[in-house]
Amino acid sequence: MDTNDQYGDQQRTARTPGRMRLVAAAGAAALTLTAGLATPLNPAPQQARAADDGKKVLTVAVAQSVDSLSPFLAVRLLSTSIHRLTYEYLTNYDPKDNHVIPGLATKWESSPDKLTWTYTIRSDSKWSDGKQATAEDAAWTFNTMMTDEGAATANGSFVGNFEKVTAPSPTQLVIKLKKPQATMTALDVPIVPKHVWEKVDDYAKFNNDKDFPIVGNGPFVLTDYKADSYVRLKANKDFWRGAPKFDELVFRYYKDQDAAVSALRKGEVSFVAGSPSLTPAQAASLKGEKNIKVNDAPGRRFYALATNPGAKAKNGEKMGDGHPSLLDQRVRQALFRAVDRKTIIDKVFQGHAVEGAGYIPPRFSQYFWKPSPDQELAYDPAEAAKLLDQAGIKKNGDGKRVGKDGKPINYRVLCHATDPNDKAIGKYLQEWWGELGIGVTLNCLDNVTDPWLAGEYDLAFDGWSVNPDPDFVLSIHTCAALPATPKDTGATDNFICDKKYDELYAQQLAEYDPAKRADIVKQMESRLYDLGYMNVMAYPNAVEAYRTDQIKSITTMPAKAGNIYGQDGYWSWWSAVPADSGDSSGDSSSAGVVIGIVAGVVVLVGLGAFVAMRRRATAEERE
C-alpha cells in the first residue's frame, strides 16, 4: 500500500497520505517553538552530511510523522516508504516505466484457471539478523493477514480473496484464490520475518517501535526512531540487489515547512519533500540557489474534498455527527458546482498542478478518467443555488441556507494545520459557499485522525498517492472497508458504501484483460464522481528539492518526469550517490539505475541524467 494522513500513500504507496491513522502508543513528541519555527527536541545526532566517523549520511526533511512502524498497521506515505526500504515485496515496479519486475520473487506463474499462483522465492535474500528469507516468511505474512483482523488493518484488501497460502519449499510459495484476482503481480504487501513477528501478541496494537535494529531484508535497516522527530536507517551491506551508496538515511520531521526549507539552505538536511510538496513560493525561492536543485514533476497523488456520507460501521451502527443535509446527492453536487478548480490551480498551486476530474491521476494514463461534457459538474454558482433549492435547502430572511431543522447550515471542514494548501483553499470555500448562503468553519488540526475515524466532520481535505495498480485506492471505498463496529478501525477512507460501486470493484478485481479492467475502473471513477462524496480538485505536482553538494545523482520515478520522495519502490534512496563519493555515475541531476527483465533475467542498466519536469504530491498518503 502506500498511502493517507489523509494523505495516504497508497504506496502502497497510496493512504496524501494514505489517512492519518495513529495507532496505540505512537504518542507525539514534544516540540520547542523558537521564533515561530517548530524543531524537534533532541534531534538524531549527526543527521546531515558526513558523520564524525566518516559515514555518508543522507538526511530527508519531511512534514509528516510516522503513524506506525508495523507494516500491518501503517498507511501514511512516510511509514509505507520506510517499509519499502526495510522489507521486500514479492514484486516491485521498474523505476523507468512502472512495469512489474522481480522482488523477493524471481518469477511467477498461474494455473490455466488463474486460481493458483506459484512464486519462486529468491535464495539470495537474507534477513538483517543473518537468517535466510524464505517462502515460509511470505506464507506466514499472508496467512496472518487472512486470520487476524489487526494484521489486516492496512493491507487486508489484498488477501480478502485468498483461499489458502502454503510454502511447499523454501523457494516456492503457492497462493490459491477463491476467484481470479488481477492484482497477483502487484501485491503491495511487505513480507516480514516469521521468526520475529510470530512472537507478537496483538497485531492491532504492536507498533514495532521498541527493539532496534528492526529485522528486515530491504536495502536499509531501521536502527533508531523517535516519535515526531526522526527515523534513522543504515545501509544493508548484504542487500541482494547491492548496497546503497549512502551509509545512513535519516528522515527528520519538521512541523514547520519553512523551517525545513531553511535547513536545506543551511545544508543541515540533504532533501526536502514538502507537506506533501513544496509551496510555489518555497520552490521559487530555491530555484537558482547555488547547490540546490528543484524537482517539479507530475505526481501520483490526487487532492480532494471528502464528504461525510453518513458514517457507519459494518454492523449498521451510525457513527459521528456529519451534517444530515450532505446525505442528499443534490446538496453534494451543489457543493461540487461551487468549487472553481481553475482558480485553485492558478492561485493556490500557481500552475504546479492539473485540474482534478476522476479519482486516478493522469500519470496513470490507462486508468485516467474525465467526465463527459453532459456529466461534468463544472463551476456554476447559479446551478449550485438551483440544486440547493431543489433539495429544500433554502435561504432565510438573512440570506442563510437552513437545514430541515430550520438552523443555518455551517459546514465543518477538517483541515491539516501543517498544509498551507488546505488553509488557502478553505478560505476560497468560505467565499464561494458563503455566496450560496452556506457557512464554513475550518477545523485545522495537527492530528485530524481522531475526528476522521470517528466520523466527526462534515467535509475534509483528503488525498492519496496512487500505485501503478489502483486496486488499493479503489478498495478503501468499498463496504468491506468499513470498521466492524464503531469501536473498531476499518480500512475505509471516508465511509463510502455503495452497492453498485462494490459490484464494479469485484468485476475489476477478477478481470485479467488490461483494457477491459481499465474500462471497469473508469466506470468506478464515474460512479464516485456522480455520487459526489469525493470532489477531486487537483492532481498536484511533486515539488521537492535537494542539495547537489550532498547528493550527486538520484533516480526519479518514472525516469523522464517523476518524483523522488514517496516512490513505488526504494529506487531514489537506494540509488542516491554522495556528491563526494568519486562515483562516476550521473551528475547533480536525477539519474540512477533501471531494472529490466529480459527472458526472465534481471538486467541492470545504467542511466544517464534524467530531466525532471512537472507534478506530484500525498497521503501522504498513502504511498
Coordinates of C-alpha atoms in Angstrom, one line a residue:
M1 CA 0.0 0.0 0.0
D2 CA 1.2 3.4 0.3
T3 CA -0.6 5.5 1.3
N4 CA -3.4 8.8 3.9
D5 CA -2.8 11.3 6.6
Q6 CA -5.5 11.5 5.0
Y7 CA -2.6 11.9 2.9
G8 CA -2.4 8.2 2.4
D9 CA 0.4 6.6 0.5
Q10 CA -1.2 4.3 -1.4
Q11 CA 2.3 3.3 -1.5
R12 CA 1.0 1.2 -1.5
T13 CA 2.3 3.8 -1.8
A14 CA -1.5 5.1 -1.6
R15 CA -3.2 6.3 2.2
T16 CA -1.7 12.3 0.9
P17 CA -1.2 10.3 2.8
G18 CA -2.8 7.1 2.9
R19 CA -5.1 8.8 6.1
M20 CA -3.6 9.6 9.4
R21 CA -4.1 6.5 11.4
L22 CA -2.5 6.9 14.8
V23 CA -2.1 3.5 16.5
A24 CA -1.9 2.8 20.2
A25 CA 1.4 4.0 21.5
A26 CA 2.6 6.3 18.7
G27 CA 2.5 9.3 21.0
A28 CA 3.5 12.8 20.0
A29 CA 7.0 14.0 20.9
A30 CA 7.4 17.4 22.5
L31 CA 8.2 20.3 20.2
T32 CA 10.0 23.5 21.1
L33 CA 8.9 26.7 19.4
T34 CA 11.6 29.2 18.6
A35 CA 10.9 32.3 16.7
G36 CA 7.8 30.7 15.3
L37 CA 9.7 27.6 14.0
A38 CA 9.0 24.1 15.3
T39 CA 12.1 22.0 15.8
P40 CA 12.4 18.5 17.3
L41 CA 13.8 18.1 20.8
N42 CA 17.0 16.1 20.9
P43 CA 17.1 15.5 17.1
A44 CA 19.0 12.5 15.9
P45 CA 22.8 13.1 16.2
Q46 CA 24.8 13.6 13.1
Q47 CA 21.7 13.9 10.8
A48 CA 23.3 15.8 8.0
R49 CA 26.4 15.3 5.8
A50 CA 29.2 13.0 6.8
A51 CA 29.3 11.9 10.4
D52 CA 32.5 12.3 12.5
D53 CA 33.4 8.7 11.7
G54 CA 33.3 9.4 8.0
K55 CA 29.9 7.9 7.3
K56 CA 27.9 9.4 4.5
V57 CA 24.5 10.4 5.8
L58 CA 21.5 11.4 3.6
T59 CA 19.0 13.4 5.6
V60 CA 15.5 13.9 4.3
A61 CA 13.3 16.6 5.8
V62 CA 9.6 15.5 5.9
A63 CA 6.5 17.3 7.1
Q64 CA 4.7 14.0 8.1
S65 CA 5.3 11.9 11.1
V66 CA 5.2 8.1 11.4
D67 CA 1.8 6.6 12.2
S68 CA 3.2 3.1 12.9
L69 CA 6.4 1.1 12.1
S70 CA 4.3 -2.0 11.8
P71 CA 3.7 -3.0 8.2
F72 CA 0.4 -4.4 9.3
L73 CA -0.9 -1.0 10.5
A74 CA 0.9 1.8 8.7
V75 CA -0.8 3.8 6.0
R76 CA 1.0 7.1 5.9
L77 CA 3.3 7.8 3.0
L78 CA 6.3 8.2 5.2
S79 CA 5.7 5.0 7.0
T80 CA 5.0 2.9 3.9
S81 CA 8.1 4.4 2.2
I82 CA 10.1 3.3 5.2
H83 CA 8.7 -0.2 4.9
R84 CA 9.6 -0.3 1.2
L85 CA 13.2 0.4 2.3
T86 CA 13.3 -2.2 5.0
Y87 CA 11.2 -5.1 3.7
E88 CA 11.0 -6.8 0.3
Y89 CA 7.7 -7.3 -1.5
L90 CA 7.1 -10.2 -3.8
T91 CA 7.3 -7.9 -6.8
N92 CA 8.5 -4.4 -7.5
Y93 CA 8.0 -1.7 -10.1
D94 CA 10.6 -0.7 -12.6
P95 CA 11.6 2.9 -11.9
K96 CA 11.7 3.7 -15.6
D97 CA 8.1 3.0 -16.5
N98 CA 6.4 1.2 -13.6
H99 CA 6.2 -2.3 -15.2
V100 CA 6.3 -5.2 -12.8
I101 CA 9.7 -6.7 -12.0
P102 CA 11.1 -9.3 -9.5
G103 CA 11.3 -8.5 -5.9
L104 CA 11.5 -11.3 -3.3
A105 CA 10.0 -13.5 -6.0
T106 CA 12.2 -14.1 -9.1
K107 CA 9.4 -15.4 -11.2
W108 CA 5.7 -16.3 -11.0
E109 CA 3.1 -18.3 -13.0
S110 CA -0.6 -19.0 -12.7
S111 CA -2.7 -22.1 -13.4
P112 CA -4.8 -22.0 -16.6
D113 CA -7.9 -21.1 -14.5
K114 CA -6.0 -18.3 -12.7
L115 CA -6.9 -19.7 -9.3
T116 CA -3.4 -20.9 -8.3
W117 CA -0.3 -18.8 -8.4
T118 CA 3.2 -20.1 -7.8
Y119 CA 6.0 -17.8 -7.0
T120 CA 9.7 -18.7 -7.0
I121 CA 11.3 -17.1 -4.0
R122 CA 14.9 -15.9 -4.4
S123 CA 17.6 -17.8 -2.4
D124 CA 20.0 -14.8 -2.1
S125 CA 17.9 -12.6 0.3
K126 CA 18.8 -12.6 4.0
W127 CA 17.2 -11.0 7.0
S128 CA 19.4 -8.5 8.7
D129 CA 19.9 -10.9 11.6
G130 CA 21.6 -13.3 9.2
K131 CA 18.7 -15.8 8.7
Q132 CA 17.6 -16.8 5.2
A133 CA 14.4 -15.2 3.9
T134 CA 12.2 -17.9 2.6
A135 CA 8.8 -18.7 1.1
E136 CA 7.7 -19.6 4.7
D137 CA 8.1 -16.0 5.7
A138 CA 5.8 -14.9 2.8
A139 CA 3.2 -17.6 3.5
W140 CA 3.2 -16.7 7.2
T141 CA 2.7 -12.9 6.4
F142 CA -0.3 -13.6 4.2
N143 CA -1.8 -16.2 6.5
T144 CA -1.6 -13.9 9.4
M145 CA -3.3 -11.1 7.5
M146 CA -6.0 -13.7 6.5
T147 CA -6.7 -14.8 10.0
D148 CA -6.1 -11.8 12.3
E149 CA -8.1 -8.6 11.9
G150 CA -5.4 -6.5 13.4
A151 CA -2.8 -7.8 10.9
A152 CA -5.3 -6.9 8.1
T153 CA -5.7 -3.3 9.1
A154 CA -3.5 -1.7 6.4
N155 CA -3.4 -4.2 3.6
G156 CA -6.3 -6.7 4.2
S157 CA -7.8 -5.9 0.8
F158 CA -5.0 -7.8 -0.9
V159 CA -5.8 -11.1 0.8
G160 CA -9.6 -11.0 1.1
N161 CA -9.9 -13.3 -1.9
F162 CA -7.1 -15.7 -0.8
E163 CA -8.3 -19.2 0.0
K164 CA -5.0 -20.9 1.0
V165 CA -1.3 -19.9 1.1
T166 CA 1.4 -22.5 1.5
A167 CA 5.2 -22.8 1.2
P168 CA 6.0 -26.3 -0.1
S169 CA 9.7 -25.5 -0.1
P170 CA 11.9 -22.6 1.0
T171 CA 11.8 -21.2 -2.6
Q172 CA 8.2 -22.0 -3.5
L173 CA 5.2 -20.0 -2.5
V174 CA 1.7 -21.1 -3.6
I175 CA -1.4 -18.9 -3.3
K176 CA -4.8 -20.4 -4.1
L177 CA -7.6 -18.0 -4.8
K178 CA -11.4 -18.2 -4.3
K179 CA -11.8 -16.5 -7.7
P180 CA -9.4 -14.9 -10.2
Q181 CA -7.6 -11.8 -9.0
A182 CA -5.9 -9.4 -11.3
T183 CA -3.5 -7.9 -8.7
M184 CA -1.4 -11.1 -8.2
T185 CA 1.7 -9.4 -9.7
A186 CA 1.0 -6.2 -7.7
L187 CA 0.6 -7.4 -4.1
D188 CA 1.9 -4.3 -2.4
V189 CA 2.5 -6.1 0.9
P190 CA 5.8 -6.0 2.9
I191 CA 6.9 -9.6 3.7
V192 CA 8.1 -9.8 7.3
P193 CA 10.3 -12.4 9.1
K194 CA 8.2 -15.1 10.6
H195 CA 10.7 -15.9 13.4
V196 CA 10.4 -12.3 14.7
W197 CA 6.7 -11.5 14.1
E198 CA 5.2 -14.8 15.3
K199 CA 6.1 -13.7 18.9
V200 CA 3.8 -10.7 18.7
D201 CA 0.7 -11.0 20.9
D202 CA -1.6 -8.3 19.5
Y203 CA -1.1 -7.1 15.9
A204 CA -3.6 -4.3 16.3
K205 CA -1.5 -2.6 19.0
F206 CA 2.1 -3.6 18.2
N207 CA 3.8 -0.7 16.6
N208 CA 7.3 -2.3 16.1
D209 CA 9.0 0.8 17.6
K210 CA 10.8 -0.6 20.7
D211 CA 13.5 -3.0 19.7
F212 CA 16.2 -1.8 17.3
P213 CA 17.6 -2.6 14.9
I214 CA 14.4 -3.9 13.3
V215 CA 15.0 -7.1 11.4
G216 CA 14.4 -6.6 7.6
N217 CA 15.7 -7.6 4.2
G218 CA 15.4 -4.4 2.2
P219 CA 18.2 -2.0 1.1
F220 CA 18.2 -0.3 4.6
V221 CA 17.9 -1.5 8.2
L222 CA 15.9 0.6 10.7
T223 CA 18.2 1.4 13.6
D224 CA 16.6 4.2 15.6
Y225 CA 13.4 6.1 15.9
K226 CA 11.9 8.9 18.0
A227 CA 8.2 9.7 17.6
D228 CA 7.6 13.0 15.8
S229 CA 11.3 13.7 15.5
Y230 CA 13.3 11.3 13.3
V231 CA 13.8 7.8 11.8
R232 CA 17.3 6.5 11.2
L233 CA 18.3 3.7 8.9
K234 CA 21.7 2.2 7.9
A235 CA 22.6 0.7 4.6
N236 CA 22.1 -3.0 4.3
K237 CA 25.5 -4.1 3.0
D238 CA 24.2 -7.6 2.2
F239 CA 21.2 -6.5 0.2
W240 CA 20.8 -8.8 -2.8
R241 CA 20.5 -6.0 -5.3
G242 CA 23.6 -4.3 -4.0
A243 CA 24.2 -2.0 -1.0
P244 CA 23.1 1.7 -1.1
K245 CA 25.9 4.2 -1.6
F246 CA 25.0 6.3 1.4
D247 CA 25.9 4.7 4.8
E248 CA 22.9 6.1 6.6
L249 CA 19.5 7.6 5.7
V250 CA 17.6 9.8 8.2
F251 CA 14.0 11.1 7.8
R252 CA 13.7 14.2 10.0
Y253 CA 10.3 15.6 10.9
Y254 CA 9.6 19.3 10.6
K255 CA 6.2 20.6 11.7
D256 CA 7.0 23.9 10.0
Q257 CA 7.8 23.6 6.3
D258 CA 9.6 26.9 6.2
A259 CA 12.0 25.6 8.8
A260 CA 12.7 22.6 6.7
V261 CA 13.4 24.8 3.7
S262 CA 15.7 26.9 5.8
A263 CA 17.5 23.7 7.0
L264 CA 18.1 22.8 3.3
R265 CA 19.6 26.2 2.6
K266 CA 22.0 25.8 5.5
G267 CA 23.0 22.3 4.5
E268 CA 21.5 20.7 7.6
V269 CA 19.4 18.4 5.5
S270 CA 20.1 16.9 2.1
F271 CA 16.5 16.8 0.7
V272 CA 13.1 18.5 1.4
A273 CA 10.0 16.6 0.5
G274 CA 7.4 19.2 1.4
S275 CA 3.9 18.8 3.0
P276 CA 3.4 16.8 0.9
S277 CA 5.0 19.2 -1.6
L278 CA 6.9 22.4 -1.5
T279 CA 4.7 25.5 -1.9
P280 CA 5.1 27.5 -5.1
A281 CA 6.7 30.3 -3.1
Q282 CA 9.2 27.9 -1.5
A283 CA 10.1 26.3 -4.8
A284 CA 10.6 29.7 -6.4
S285 CA 12.8 30.9 -3.6
L286 CA 15.1 27.8 -4.0
K287 CA 15.4 27.9 -7.8
G288 CA 18.7 29.3 -8.9
E289 CA 20.3 28.9 -5.5
K290 CA 23.8 27.5 -5.5
N291 CA 24.0 23.8 -4.9
I292 CA 20.2 23.3 -4.8
K293 CA 18.1 21.5 -7.4
V294 CA 14.3 21.7 -7.5
N295 CA 12.4 18.8 -8.9
D296 CA 9.0 19.7 -10.3
A297 CA 7.3 16.7 -11.9
P298 CA 3.9 15.1 -12.5
G299 CA 2.7 13.4 -9.3
R300 CA 1.0 10.2 -8.3
R301 CA -1.5 11.9 -5.9
F302 CA -4.9 13.5 -6.0
Y303 CA -6.1 16.3 -3.8
A304 CA -9.8 16.2 -2.9
L305 CA -12.6 17.2 -0.6
A306 CA -14.2 14.2 1.1
T307 CA -17.8 14.4 2.2
N308 CA -19.1 12.6 5.3
P309 CA -21.7 10.2 3.7
G310 CA -23.3 9.3 7.0
A311 CA -20.5 7.4 8.7
K312 CA -21.5 3.9 9.8
A313 CA -19.9 0.6 10.7
K314 CA -20.4 -2.8 9.0
N315 CA -22.9 -3.8 11.7
G316 CA -25.1 -0.8 10.7
E317 CA -24.4 1.4 13.7
K318 CA -24.2 5.0 12.8
M319 CA -21.0 7.0 13.7
G320 CA -20.1 10.6 14.1
D321 CA -22.1 13.7 13.6
G322 CA -21.9 14.5 9.9
H323 CA -24.4 17.1 8.7
P324 CA -27.7 15.4 7.6
S325 CA -28.0 17.7 4.5
L326 CA -25.0 16.0 3.0
L327 CA -27.0 12.8 2.7
D328 CA -28.7 14.4 -0.3
Q329 CA -26.8 13.9 -3.5
R330 CA -28.1 17.2 -4.9
V331 CA -26.5 19.0 -2.0
R332 CA -23.2 17.3 -2.5
Q333 CA -23.3 18.1 -6.2
A334 CA -24.2 21.7 -5.5
L335 CA -21.0 22.0 -3.4
F336 CA -19.1 20.5 -6.4
R337 CA -20.6 23.1 -8.6
A338 CA -19.4 25.9 -6.3
V339 CA -15.7 25.0 -6.4
D340 CA -13.7 26.7 -9.0
R341 CA -10.9 24.3 -9.8
K342 CA -9.2 26.7 -12.3
T343 CA -8.8 29.3 -9.5
I344 CA -7.4 26.6 -7.2
I345 CA -4.8 25.6 -9.8
D346 CA -3.9 29.2 -10.8
K347 CA -4.0 30.9 -7.4
V348 CA -3.2 28.2 -4.8
F349 CA -0.9 25.8 -6.7
Q350 CA 0.2 28.6 -9.1
G351 CA 0.3 26.1 -12.0
H352 CA 2.1 23.3 -10.2
A353 CA -0.9 21.0 -10.6
V354 CA -3.5 19.9 -13.0
E355 CA -7.3 20.4 -12.6
G356 CA -8.9 17.4 -10.9
A357 CA -11.5 15.2 -12.5
G358 CA -11.5 11.4 -11.9
Y359 CA -10.1 9.5 -8.9
I360 CA -6.8 8.4 -10.5
P361 CA -4.2 11.0 -11.7
P362 CA -3.4 11.3 -15.4
R363 CA 0.1 10.0 -14.7
F364 CA -1.6 6.5 -14.8
S365 CA -3.0 7.1 -18.3
Q366 CA -4.6 3.7 -18.7
Y367 CA -6.9 4.4 -15.7
F368 CA -7.3 8.1 -16.0
W369 CA -10.9 9.2 -16.4
K370 CA -12.7 12.5 -17.1
P371 CA -16.4 13.2 -17.1
S372 CA -18.2 13.7 -20.4
P373 CA -19.5 17.3 -21.1
D374 CA -23.0 16.4 -20.1
Q375 CA -21.8 14.7 -16.9
E376 CA -19.3 17.3 -15.7
L377 CA -20.1 19.2 -12.6
A378 CA -18.4 22.4 -13.8
Y379 CA -18.1 25.6 -11.8
D380 CA -21.5 27.2 -12.0
P381 CA -22.7 29.0 -8.8
A382 CA -26.2 29.6 -10.3
E383 CA -26.7 25.9 -11.0
A384 CA -25.4 25.2 -7.5
A385 CA -28.0 27.5 -6.0
K386 CA -30.7 25.8 -8.1
L387 CA -29.7 22.4 -6.8
L388 CA -29.9 23.6 -3.2
D389 CA -33.3 25.0 -3.8
Q390 CA -34.5 21.7 -5.3
A391 CA -33.1 19.9 -2.2
G392 CA -35.2 22.1 0.0
I393 CA -32.1 23.9 1.4
K394 CA -33.4 27.4 1.0
K395 CA -32.4 30.8 2.3
N396 CA -34.0 32.5 5.3
G397 CA -34.6 36.2 5.7
D398 CA -30.9 36.8 6.5
G399 CA -29.8 35.1 3.3
K400 CA -28.6 32.0 5.1
R401 CA -29.3 28.5 3.8
V402 CA -31.2 26.5 6.5
G403 CA -31.4 22.7 7.0
K404 CA -34.5 20.7 7.8
D405 CA -34.2 21.7 11.4
G406 CA -34.5 25.4 10.5
K407 CA -31.0 26.2 11.6
P408 CA -28.5 28.0 9.3
I409 CA -26.1 25.5 7.7
N410 CA -22.4 25.8 8.7
Y411 CA -20.2 23.0 7.5
R412 CA -17.1 21.9 9.5
V413 CA -14.2 21.2 7.2
L414 CA -11.3 19.2 8.6
C415 CA -8.0 20.7 7.6
H416 CA -4.3 19.8 8.1
A417 CA -2.7 22.5 10.2
T418 CA 0.6 21.9 8.5
D419 CA -0.7 22.1 4.9
P420 CA -0.9 25.7 3.6
N421 CA -3.0 24.5 0.6
D422 CA -5.8 23.3 2.9
K423 CA -5.9 26.7 4.6
A424 CA -5.8 28.7 1.3
I425 CA -8.5 26.6 -0.4
G426 CA -10.5 26.7 2.8
K427 CA -10.7 30.5 2.6
Y428 CA -11.9 30.2 -1.0
L429 CA -14.6 27.7 0.2
Q430 CA -15.7 30.2 2.8
E431 CA -16.1 32.8 0.0
W432 CA -17.7 30.5 -2.7
W433 CA -20.1 28.7 -0.4
G434 CA -20.8 31.9 1.6
E435 CA -22.2 33.4 -1.6
L436 CA -24.6 30.4 -1.7
G437 CA -25.6 31.2 1.9
I438 CA -23.6 28.4 3.5
G439 CA -21.2 28.9 6.3
V440 CA -17.8 27.2 6.5
T441 CA -15.7 26.6 9.6
L442 CA -12.2 25.4 9.1
N443 CA -11.1 22.9 11.7
C444 CA -7.3 22.9 11.2
L445 CA -5.6 20.3 13.4
D446 CA -2.2 18.8 13.8
N447 CA -3.9 15.5 14.2
V448 CA -7.0 15.0 12.1
T449 CA -7.1 11.3 12.9
D450 CA -9.4 11.2 15.8
P451 CA -12.4 13.2 14.3
W452 CA -11.8 11.5 11.0
L453 CA -12.0 7.9 12.3
A454 CA -15.0 8.9 14.5
G455 CA -16.9 10.4 11.6
E456 CA -17.0 13.7 13.4
Y457 CA -16.7 16.0 10.4
D458 CA -18.8 17.3 7.6
L459 CA -16.1 17.6 4.9
A460 CA -12.4 17.1 5.0
F461 CA -9.4 17.7 2.8
D462 CA -8.3 14.3 1.5
G463 CA -5.6 12.9 -0.7
W464 CA -3.9 9.6 -1.6
S465 CA -0.9 8.6 -3.6
V466 CA -1.9 6.0 -6.2
N467 CA 0.1 2.9 -7.1
P468 CA 0.7 1.7 -10.7
D469 CA -2.1 -0.8 -9.9
P470 CA -5.1 1.2 -8.5
D471 CA -6.7 -1.7 -6.6
F472 CA -5.9 -0.4 -3.1
V473 CA -7.2 3.1 -3.5
L474 CA -10.3 1.7 -5.1
S475 CA -10.8 -0.8 -2.2
I476 CA -11.0 1.9 0.5
H477 CA -14.4 3.0 -0.8
T478 CA -16.0 -0.5 -0.6
C479 CA -18.5 -1.6 2.1
A480 CA -15.9 -4.2 3.1
A481 CA -13.5 -1.5 4.2
L482 CA -15.9 -0.1 6.9
P483 CA -15.0 -0.7 10.5
A484 CA -16.7 -3.8 12.0
T485 CA -18.2 -1.7 14.8
P486 CA -17.9 2.0 15.8
K487 CA -15.2 0.9 18.3
D488 CA -13.0 -0.6 15.5
T489 CA -10.7 0.9 12.9
G490 CA -11.5 -0.1 9.3
A491 CA -9.6 0.4 6.1
T492 CA -12.2 2.9 4.8
D493 CA -11.2 6.4 3.7
N494 CA -14.4 8.3 4.3
F495 CA -17.1 5.7 5.0
I496 CA -18.4 5.3 1.4
C497 CA -20.6 2.2 0.9
D498 CA -22.4 1.8 -2.4
K499 CA -23.7 -1.5 -3.8
K500 CA -23.1 -0.6 -7.4
Y501 CA -19.6 0.5 -6.7
D502 CA -18.9 -2.7 -4.9
E503 CA -20.2 -4.8 -7.8
L504 CA -17.8 -2.9 -10.1
Y505 CA -14.9 -3.4 -7.7
A506 CA -15.4 -7.1 -7.7
Q507 CA -15.5 -7.2 -11.5
Q508 CA -12.3 -5.2 -11.9
L509 CA -10.5 -7.4 -9.4
A510 CA -11.4 -10.6 -11.4
E511 CA -10.7 -9.1 -14.9
Y512 CA -7.3 -10.0 -16.4
D513 CA -7.7 -8.3 -19.7
P514 CA -6.0 -4.9 -19.2
A515 CA -8.3 -3.0 -21.5
K516 CA -11.4 -4.5 -20.0
R517 CA -10.2 -4.0 -16.5
A518 CA -9.3 -0.3 -17.2
D519 CA -12.8 0.3 -18.6
I520 CA -14.4 -1.1 -15.4
V521 CA -12.1 1.0 -13.2
K522 CA -13.2 4.1 -15.2
Q523 CA -16.8 3.1 -14.5
M524 CA -16.0 3.1 -10.8
E525 CA -14.5 6.5 -11.1
S526 CA -17.6 7.7 -12.9
R527 CA -19.7 6.3 -10.1
L528 CA -17.7 8.0 -7.4
Y529 CA -17.9 11.3 -9.3
D530 CA -21.7 11.1 -9.7
L531 CA -22.2 10.2 -6.0
G532 CA -20.5 13.4 -5.0
Y533 CA -18.8 12.0 -1.9
M534 CA -15.3 12.7 -3.3
N535 CA -14.6 16.0 -5.1
V536 CA -11.2 15.7 -6.7
M537 CA -10.0 19.2 -7.1
A538 CA -6.4 18.8 -8.3
Y539 CA -3.5 16.5 -9.2
P540 CA -0.6 18.3 -7.5
N541 CA 3.0 18.2 -8.9
A542 CA 5.8 16.6 -6.9
V543 CA 7.7 19.7 -6.0
E544 CA 10.8 18.9 -3.9
A545 CA 14.4 20.0 -3.6
Y546 CA 17.9 18.6 -2.7
R547 CA 21.4 19.8 -2.3
T548 CA 23.7 18.9 -5.2
D549 CA 26.8 19.3 -3.0
Q550 CA 25.5 16.4 -0.9
I551 CA 23.6 14.3 -3.5
K552 CA 25.4 13.8 -6.8
S553 CA 22.7 11.8 -8.5
I554 CA 19.4 10.2 -7.6
T555 CA 16.7 8.3 -9.5
T556 CA 13.3 9.8 -10.3
M557 CA 10.3 7.6 -10.9
P558 CA 9.2 7.4 -13.7
A559 CA 12.6 8.3 -15.2
K560 CA 11.7 11.1 -17.6
A561 CA 9.5 13.1 -15.3
G562 CA 8.8 11.7 -11.9
N563 CA 9.1 12.1 -8.2
I564 CA 11.9 11.3 -5.8
Y565 CA 10.2 11.1 -2.4
G566 CA 7.4 8.5 -1.9
Q567 CA 8.1 6.3 -4.9
D568 CA 6.5 2.9 -5.7
G569 CA 9.8 1.3 -4.6
Y570 CA 13.1 2.2 -3.0
W571 CA 14.9 3.4 -6.1
S572 CA 15.6 7.0 -5.1
W573 CA 17.3 6.4 -1.7
W574 CA 18.9 3.1 -2.8
S575 CA 20.4 4.7 -6.0
A576 CA 21.5 8.1 -4.5
V577 CA 25.2 8.8 -5.0
P578 CA 27.0 11.1 -2.4
A579 CA 28.5 14.2 -4.0
D580 CA 31.9 13.5 -2.7
S581 CA 31.9 9.8 -3.5
G582 CA 34.1 9.9 -6.6
D583 CA 31.5 7.7 -8.2
S584 CA 31.3 8.5 -11.9
S585 CA 27.7 7.6 -12.3
G586 CA 25.5 10.6 -13.2
D587 CA 25.8 14.2 -12.2
S588 CA 23.8 16.5 -9.9
S589 CA 20.6 15.9 -12.0
S590 CA 18.3 13.0 -11.5
A591 CA 19.9 9.7 -12.6
G592 CA 20.1 6.1 -11.4
V593 CA 19.7 2.5 -12.3
V594 CA 16.8 0.9 -14.2
I595 CA 15.9 -2.7 -13.6
G596 CA 14.7 -4.5 -16.7
I597 CA 13.6 -8.1 -17.4
V598 CA 14.8 -10.0 -20.4
A599 CA 13.7 -13.6 -20.8
G600 CA 13.2 -13.9 -17.1
V601 CA 16.7 -12.5 -16.3
V602 CA 17.1 -9.3 -14.2
V603 CA 19.3 -6.9 -16.0
L604 CA 20.9 -3.7 -14.5
V605 CA 21.2 -0.9 -17.0
G606 CA 23.0 2.3 -16.1
L607 CA 21.0 5.5 -16.9
G608 CA 22.3 8.9 -17.8
A609 CA 20.9 12.1 -16.3
F610 CA 17.2 12.5 -16.5
V611 CA 15.2 15.7 -16.9
A612 CA 12.6 16.1 -14.1
M613 CA 9.5 18.1 -15.1
R614 CA 6.1 18.6 -13.7
R615 CA 3.8 17.2 -10.9
R616 CA 3.2 15.2 -7.7
A617 CA 2.3 15.1 -4.0
T618 CA 0.4 12.5 -0.9
A619 CA -1.3 10.9 1.8
E620 CA 0.7 11.4 2.5
E621 CA -1.0 9.3 1.9
R622 CA -0.5 6.7 1.2
E623 CA 2.0 5.7 -1.0

